[in-house]
C-alpha positions as a Markdown table, in Angstrom:
| # | Residue | x | y | z |
|---|---|---|---|---|
| 1 | Unk | 189.9 | -82.8 | -6.6 |
| 2 | Unk | 190.4 | -84.8 | -2.9 |
| 3 | Unk | 193.3 | -85.2 | -0.8 |
| 4 | Unk | 194.1 | -89.2 | -0.9 |
| 5 | Unk | 194.9 | -90.5 | 2.7 |
| 6 | Unk | 196.4 | -92.8 | 4.1 |
| 7 | Unk | 195.4 | -94.5 | 7.9 |
| 8 | Unk | 195.1 | -98.0 | 9.3 |
| 9 | Unk | 194.5 | -99.1 | 12.6 |
| 10 | Unk | 193.9 | -96.4 | 15.3 |
| 11 | Unk | 196.5 | -97.6 | 18.3 |
| 12 | Unk | 197.0 | -101.6 | 17.2 |
| 13 | Unk | 200.4 | -101.6 | 18.5 |
| 14 | Unk | 199.0 | -101.4 | 22.2 |
| 15 | Unk | 197.0 | -103.9 | 21.4 |
| 16 | Unk | 199.6 | -106.8 | 20.4 |
| 17 | Unk | 200.6 | -107.7 | 24.0 |
| 18 | Unk | 198.0 | -106.3 | 26.3 |
| 19 | Unk | 194.6 | -108.7 | 25.6 |
| 20 | Unk | 194.5 | -110.7 | 28.6 |
| 21 | Unk | 190.8 | -112.9 | 29.8 |
| 22 | Unk | 188.6 | -110.7 | 29.5 |
| 23 | Unk | 190.8 | -108.6 | 26.7 |
| 24 | Unk | 190.8 | -110.7 | 23.3 |
| 25 | Unk | 188.4 | -109.1 | 21.7 |
| 26 | Unk | 189.0 | -105.2 | 20.3 |
| 27 | Unk | 186.5 | -102.6 | 19.0 |
| 28 | Unk | 187.6 | -99.3 | 17.7 |
| 29 | Unk | 186.3 | -96.9 | 15.8 |
| 30 | Unk | 189.0 | -95.0 | 13.3 |
| 31 | Unk | 188.1 | -91.4 | 11.5 |
| 32 | Unk | 189.7 | -89.4 | 9.1 |
| 33 | Unk | 192.5 | -88.0 | 12.7 |
| 34 | Unk | 193.5 | -91.1 | 13.8 |
| 35 | Unk | 196.1 | -92.6 | 11.0 |
| 36 | Unk | 199.2 | -93.8 | 9.7 |
| 37 | Unk | 201.5 | -93.2 | 6.9 |
| 38 | Unk | 202.9 | -96.7 | 7.0 |
| 39 | Unk | 201.7 | -100.5 | 5.9 |
| 40 | Unk | 201.9 | -102.6 | 9.2 |
| 41 | Unk | 200.8 | -106.0 | 9.7 |
| 42 | Unk | 200.2 | -107.6 | 13.6 |
| 43 | Unk | 199.9 | -110.7 | 15.6 |
| 44 | Unk | 196.5 | -110.8 | 15.3 |
| 45 | Unk | 193.2 | -111.3 | 13.4 |
| 46 | Unk | 191.1 | -107.9 | 12.4 |
| 47 | Unk | 187.8 | -107.1 | 11.1 |
| 48 | Unk | 187.5 | -104.5 | 9.0 |
| 49 | Unk | 183.6 | -102.4 | 8.5 |
| 50 | Unk | 183.7 | -99.3 | 6.2 |
| 51 | Unk | 180.6 | -97.7 | 7.8 |
| 52 | Unk | 181.8 | -94.4 | 5.1 |
| 53 | Unk | 184.8 | -94.5 | 3.1 |
| 54 | Unk | 186.2 | -94.2 | -0.3 |
| 55 | Unk | 189.8 | -95.3 | -1.9 |
| 56 | Unk | 191.6 | -99.0 | -1.6 |
| 57 | Unk | 192.2 | -101.1 | 0.9 |
| 58 | Unk | 195.7 | -103.7 | 0.0 |
| 59 | Unk | 196.7 | -106.5 | 1.2 |
| 60 | Unk | 199.8 | -108.1 | 0.8 |
| 61 | Unk | 200.7 | -106.1 | -2.3 |
| 62 | Unk | 196.6 | -106.6 | -3.4 |
| 63 | Unk | 194.8 | -104.3 | -4.0 |
| 64 | Unk | 190.9 | -104.2 | -2.8 |
| 65 | Unk | 188.3 | -101.3 | -3.2 |
| 66 | Unk | 187.1 | -99.3 | -0.3 |
| 67 | Unk | 182.9 | -98.5 | -0.6 |
| 68 | Unk | 179.9 | -97.9 | 2.1 |
| 69 | Unk | 179.0 | -101.2 | 3.0 |
| 70 | Unk | 182.2 | -102.8 | 3.0 |
| 71 | Unk | 183.7 | -105.8 | 5.1 |
| 72 | Unk | 187.7 | -106.8 | 4.4 |
| 73 | Unk | 189.3 | -109.3 | 7.1 |
| 74 | Unk | 193.6 | -109.0 | 7.2 |
| 75 | Unk | 194.8 | -112.6 | 9.3 |
| 76 | Unk | 197.8 | -112.2 | 11.5 |
| 77 | Unk | 201.5 | -111.2 | 10.0 |
| 78 | Unk | 199.4 | -109.7 | 7.1 |
| 79 | Unk | 200.9 | -106.5 | 5.3 |
| 80 | Unk | 198.6 | -104.4 | 4.9 |
| 81 | Unk | 197.4 | -99.9 | 3.9 |
| 82 | Unk | 194.3 | -98.2 | 3.8 |
| 83 | Unk | 194.4 | -95.6 | 1.1 |
| 84 | Unk | 191.4 | -93.7 | 2.2 |
| 85 | Unk | 189.8 | -90.5 | -0.5 |
| 86 | Unk | 188.6 | -88.0 | 2.6 |
| 87 | Unk | 186.4 | -88.3 | 5.2 |
| 88 | Unk | 186.7 | -92.1 | 6.4 |
| 89 | Unk | 184.3 | -93.9 | 9.0 |
| 90 | Unk | 185.6 | -97.9 | 10.1 |
| 91 | Unk | 185.2 | -99.7 | 13.2 |
| 92 | Unk | 187.8 | -102.5 | 13.7 |
| 93 | Unk | 187.7 | -105.4 | 15.3 |
| 94 | Unk | 191.1 | -107.3 | 16.9 |
| 95 | Unk | 190.4 | -110.7 | 17.9 |
| 96 | Unk | 193.3 | -112.6 | 19.2 |
| 97 | Unk | 195.4 | -115.9 | 18.6 |
| 98 | Unk | 193.2 | -118.7 | 21.1 |
| 99 | Unk | 189.7 | -116.9 | 19.4 |
| 100 | Unk | 191.0 | -116.4 | 16.1 |
| 101 | Unk | 191.3 | -120.0 | 15.7 |
| 102 | Unk | 187.4 | -120.2 | 18.0 |
| 103 | Unk | 186.9 | -118.0 | 15.1 |
| 104 | Unk | 188.5 | -120.0 | 12.3 |
| 105 | Unk | 186.6 | -123.4 | 13.4 |
| 106 | Unk | 182.5 | -121.6 | 12.8 |
| 107 | Unk | 183.4 | -120.1 | 10.2 |
| 108 | Unk | 182.1 | -122.6 | 7.1 |
| 109 | Unk | 184.8 | -122.0 | 4.3 |
| 110 | Unk | 188.8 | -122.5 | 5.8 |
| 111 | Unk | 191.0 | -119.3 | 6.5 |
| 112 | Unk | 192.2 | -119.7 | 2.6 |
| 113 | Unk | 189.5 | -119.3 | 1.2 |
| 114 | Unk | 189.2 | -116.4 | 3.1 |
| 115 | Unk | 192.8 | -115.1 | 2.6 |
| 116 | Unk | 192.0 | -115.6 | -1.4 |
| 117 | Unk | 188.8 | -113.3 | -0.4 |
| 118 | Unk | 188.6 | -110.8 | 2.0 |
| 119 | Unk | 186.2 | -108.7 | 0.8 |
| 120 | Unk | 183.1 | -109.2 | 1.3 |
| 121 | Unk | 180.3 | -105.9 | -0.5 |
| 122 | Unk | 178.0 | -106.5 | 2.0 |
| 123 | Unk | 173.8 | -105.4 | 2.5 |
| 124 | Unk | 173.2 | -102.1 | 5.5 |
| 125 | Unk | 171.0 | -104.2 | 6.7 |
| 126 | Unk | 174.4 | -107.3 | 6.7 |
| 127 | Unk | 176.1 | -104.6 | 8.2 |
| 128 | Unk | 174.8 | -103.2 | 11.0 |
| 129 | Unk | 173.9 | -106.5 | 11.9 |
| 130 | Unk | 177.3 | -107.0 | 12.5 |
| 131 | Unk | 178.4 | -103.9 | 14.0 |
| 132 | Unk | 175.7 | -104.6 | 16.5 |
| 133 | Unk | 176.7 | -108.3 | 17.6 |
| 134 | Unk | 180.2 | -107.4 | 17.8 |
| 135 | Unk | 179.4 | -103.6 | 19.7 |
| 136 | Unk | 177.5 | -106.5 | 21.7 |
| 137 | Unk | 180.1 | -108.6 | 22.5 |
| 138 | Unk | 182.8 | -105.9 | 23.2 |
| 139 | Unk | 180.2 | -104.9 | 25.5 |
| 140 | Unk | 179.0 | -107.8 | 27.8 |
| 141 | Unk | 183.1 | -108.3 | 27.8 |
| 142 | Unk | 184.0 | -104.8 | 29.9 |
| 143 | Unk | 181.7 | -106.3 | 32.5 |
| 144 | Unk | 184.3 | -108.8 | 33.5 |
| 145 | Unk | 181.5 | -112.4 | 33.6 |
| 146 | Unk | 182.3 | -115.7 | 31.7 |
| 147 | Unk | 183.4 | -114.6 | 28.4 |
| 148 | Unk | 182.8 | -118.1 | 26.6 |
| 149 | Unk | 178.4 | -118.2 | 28.0 |
| 150 | Unk | 178.7 | -115.1 | 26.1 |
| 151 | Unk | 181.0 | -114.6 | 23.1 |
| 152 | Unk | 180.5 | -117.6 | 21.7 |
| 153 | Unk | 177.1 | -118.4 | 20.9 |
| 154 | Unk | 177.2 | -114.5 | 19.0 |
| 155 | Unk | 180.2 | -115.8 | 17.3 |
| 156 | Unk | 178.4 | -118.5 | 16.1 |
| 157 | Unk | 175.9 | -115.7 | 14.9 |
| 158 | Unk | 178.9 | -113.5 | 13.3 |
| 159 | Unk | 180.4 | -116.1 | 11.8 |
| 160 | Unk | 177.0 | -117.9 | 10.2 |
| 161 | Unk | 176.2 | -114.1 | 8.5 |
| 162 | Unk | 179.8 | -114.0 | 6.6 |
| 163 | Unk | 179.7 | -117.2 | 6.1 |
| 164 | Unk | 175.9 | -117.1 | 4.4 |
| 165 | Unk | 177.5 | -113.8 | 2.3 |
| 166 | Unk | 180.4 | -116.4 | 1.6 |
| 167 | Unk | 178.1 | -119.1 | 0.2 |
| 168 | Unk | 175.9 | -116.4 | -1.6 |
| 169 | Unk | 178.9 | -113.8 | -3.4 |
| 170 | Unk | 181.5 | -116.6 | -4.4 |
| 171 | Unk | 179.2 | -119.9 | -4.6 |
| 172 | Unk | 175.5 | -118.7 | -5.9 |
| 173 | Unk | 176.4 | -116.4 | -7.9 |
| 174 | Unk | 179.0 | -118.2 | -9.7 |
| 175 | Unk | 178.4 | -119.7 | -12.6 |
| 176 | Unk | 181.4 | -122.9 | -12.2 |
| 177 | Unk | 179.4 | -125.3 | -12.1 |
| 178 | Unk | 182.1 | -126.8 | -9.0 |
| 179 | Unk | 181.8 | -124.0 | -7.1 |
| 180 | Unk | 177.7 | -124.9 | -7.0 |
| 181 | Unk | 178.6 | -128.3 | -5.8 |
| 182 | Unk | 181.2 | -127.1 | -3.2 |
| 183 | Unk | 177.8 | -124.8 | -2.3 |
| 184 | Unk | 175.9 | -128.0 | -2.2 |
| 185 | Unk | 178.5 | -129.8 | -0.2 |
| 186 | Unk | 178.7 | -127.2 | 2.6 |
| 187 | Unk | 174.4 | -127.4 | 3.0 |
| 188 | Unk | 174.5 | -130.9 | 3.2 |
| 189 | Unk | 177.4 | -131.0 | 5.7 |
| 190 | Unk | 175.7 | -128.3 | 7.9 |
| 191 | Unk | 172.8 | -131.2 | 7.6 |
| 192 | Unk | 173.9 | -133.7 | 8.2 |
| 193 | Unk | 177.1 | -133.8 | 9.8 |
| 194 | Unk | 175.8 | -134.6 | 13.0 |
| 195 | Unk | 175.4 | -138.3 | 12.0 |
| 196 | Unk | 177.3 | -138.6 | 8.7 |
| 197 | Unk | 180.9 | -138.2 | 8.6 |
| 198 | Unk | 181.6 | -140.7 | 5.3 |
| 199 | Unk | 182.4 | -138.6 | 2.1 |
| 200 | Unk | 180.4 | -141.2 | -0.2 |
| 201 | Unk | 177.3 | -140.5 | 2.1 |
| 202 | Unk | 177.6 | -137.1 | 0.9 |
| 203 | Unk | 178.8 | -137.5 | -3.1 |
| 204 | Unk | 176.5 | -140.2 | -3.2 |
| 205 | Unk | 173.4 | -137.6 | -2.9 |
| 206 | Unk | 175.5 | -135.2 | -5.5 |
| 207 | Unk | 175.3 | -138.1 | -7.5 |
| 208 | Unk | 179.7 | -137.5 | -7.7 |
| 209 | Unk | 181.8 | -139.4 | -7.6 |
| 210 | Unk | 184.8 | -139.0 | -4.5 |
| 211 | Unk | 187.4 | -138.2 | -5.8 |
| 212 | Unk | 185.4 | -135.8 | -7.8 |
| 213 | Unk | 183.9 | -134.3 | -4.6 |
| 214 | Unk | 188.0 | -134.4 | -3.3 |
| 215 | Unk | 188.9 | -133.0 | -6.1 |
| 216 | Unk | 187.1 | -129.8 | -6.3 |
| 217 | Unk | 187.4 | -129.2 | -2.1 |
| 218 | Unk | 191.3 | -129.8 | -2.9 |
| 219 | Unk | 191.3 | -127.3 | -5.8 |
| 220 | Unk | 188.9 | -124.7 | -4.1 |
| 221 | Unk | 189.7 | -125.0 | 0.2 |
| 222 | Unk | 193.0 | -127.2 | -0.6 |
| 223 | Unk | 191.7 | -129.1 | 2.1 |
| 224 | Unk | 190.0 | -132.6 | 1.4 |
| 225 | Unk | 185.7 | -133.1 | 1.5 |
| 226 | Unk | 186.6 | -135.5 | 4.9 |
| 227 | Unk | 188.6 | -132.5 | 6.9 |
| 228 | Unk | 185.4 | -130.3 | 5.7 |
| 229 | Unk | 183.3 | -132.6 | 7.7 |
| 230 | Unk | 185.2 | -133.5 | 11.1 |
| 231 | Unk | 185.6 | -129.8 | 11.1 |
| 232 | Unk | 182.4 | -129.5 | 11.8 |
| 233 | Unk | 182.4 | -131.8 | 13.5 |
| 234 | Unk | 184.7 | -130.6 | 16.1 |
| 235 | Unk | 183.0 | -126.9 | 15.8 |
| 236 | Unk | 180.5 | -128.9 | 17.2 |
| 237 | Unk | 181.8 | -131.0 | 19.9 |
| 238 | Unk | 183.2 | -127.2 | 21.3 |
| 239 | Unk | 179.6 | -125.9 | 21.5 |
| 240 | Unk | 178.6 | -128.5 | 23.1 |
| 241 | Unk | 180.9 | -129.1 | 26.3 |
| 242 | Unk | 181.1 | -125.2 | 26.4 |
| 243 | Unk | 177.2 | -124.8 | 26.5 |
| 244 | Unk | 175.4 | -127.9 | 27.0 |
| 245 | Unk | 174.1 | -129.8 | 30.3 |
| 246 | Unk | 175.5 | -132.5 | 28.5 |
| 247 | Unk | 178.5 | -135.0 | 29.6 |
| 248 | Unk | 181.0 | -135.8 | 27.2 |
| 249 | Unk | 179.3 | -139.5 | 27.2 |
| 250 | Unk | 176.4 | -137.5 | 26.2 |
| 251 | Unk | 177.8 | -136.0 | 24.1 |
| 252 | Unk | 179.9 | -138.7 | 21.4 |
| 253 | Unk | 175.9 | -141.0 | 22.3 |
| 254 | Unk | 174.4 | -137.7 | 20.2 |
| 255 | Unk | 177.5 | -137.3 | 17.5 |
| 256 | Unk | 177.3 | -141.3 | 16.5 |
| 257 | Unk | 180.4 | -142.2 | 18.3 |
| 258 | Unk | 180.5 | -145.8 | 18.9 |
| 259 | Unk | 182.4 | -144.9 | 23.1 |
| 260 | Unk | 184.5 | -142.5 | 25.1 |
| 261 | Unk | 187.6 | -143.7 | 23.9 |
| 262 | Unk | 187.0 | -143.5 | 19.7 |
| 263 | Unk | 184.8 | -140.3 | 20.3 |
| 264 | Unk | 188.0 | -138.8 | 22.7 |
| 265 | Unk | 190.5 | -139.8 | 20.6 |
| 266 | Unk | 188.8 | -137.8 | 17.0 |
| 267 | Unk | 188.8 | -134.8 | 19.8 |
| 268 | Unk | 192.3 | -135.4 | 20.4 |
| 269 | Unk | 193.5 | -135.7 | 16.4 |
| 270 | Unk | 192.1 | -132.6 | 16.1 |
| 271 | Unk | 192.2 | -130.2 | 18.6 |
| 272 | Unk | 195.7 | -131.6 | 20.4 |
| 273 | Unk | 193.6 | -131.9 | 23.4 |
| 274 | Unk | 191.0 | -133.9 | 24.9 |
| 275 | Unk | 187.1 | -133.2 | 25.8 |
| 276 | Unk | 188.3 | -132.6 | 29.5 |
| 277 | Unk | 191.8 | -130.5 | 28.6 |
| 278 | Unk | 188.9 | -128.6 | 26.7 |
| 279 | Unk | 187.0 | -127.8 | 29.6 |
| 280 | Unk | 189.8 | -127.1 | 31.7 |
| 281 | Unk | 191.6 | -125.0 | 29.9 |
| 282 | Unk | 187.8 | -122.6 | 29.1 |
| 283 | Unk | 187.3 | -122.9 | 33.5 |
| 284 | Unk | 184.7 | -124.8 | 33.3 |
| 285 | Unk | 184.5 | -126.5 | 36.5 |
| 286 | Unk | 182.1 | -129.1 | 35.9 |
| 287 | Unk | 183.6 | -131.7 | 35.2 |
| 288 | Unk | 183.9 | -133.9 | 38.2 |
| 289 | Unk | 180.7 | -133.2 | 39.2 |
| 290 | Unk | 178.6 | -134.1 | 36.5 |
| 291 | Unk | 181.2 | -136.3 | 34.5 |
| 292 | Unk | 183.1 | -139.1 | 36.6 |
| 293 | Unk | 183.6 | -141.4 | 34.1 |
| 294 | Unk | 185.9 | -139.5 | 31.9 |
| 295 | Unk | 188.3 | -137.8 | 34.2 |
| 296 | Unk | 190.3 | -140.6 | 32.1 |
| 297 | Unk | 189.8 | -139.2 | 28.8 |
């Protein structure tokens, strides 16, 4: 009979207060000799990729099976514990709260959904693609270069892969008509959110009432249809502000805002900062040269 062992993330306690501008994402590999006996919680986000493992992972007193090519998500403050049967090889990626906020903006579904559904069974192909992307980010960060130029595009790839798996496992493969409608809604949002921000547009395309679309969004995601659309708009704004050479005014026009004031008001309402403050926060020193008219935003 295999001996059951209890495992927890390697040296996590040393990471809790050790994040800095270039160490907000930490990669670690956990093996048999690196384990703790007690369940713990931490103030950061953890993505666990189980390359080789058999056992059980308890998150907030709910048990999830552990097997090869599984991915589990653990959010800040959640108490969790892994119990392995003999040999295991686990890759863990630890993200600070600022990175988690950005990571969450890129996810197709709200955090509430992933907290309810933190376990994913991946194909070996998807598993190793995710592992490659995370290792790539971590390796580049060690070079102390401009982290946002590196992190944002690759993080977008990772979140698209995770979102696609979530859509496939929990929606497309589900026979529930309501969840299938939600999958259709998210596909439409991905196509049209840049110019279509009205819930009625999406409801009409799906032959639904706006009220029913809001009801199923609230039921499964605890968010309105409008907030889901706006989340994608905010994400796109952040991506364009950081990664494109366009001015704030050009971005506002491209995303269908009538003027800079309405654009800035929208962004501020959803992020708590102006577009200019967002750029300053992420050390983008191109405001005065490229967009002097935005200084008052």
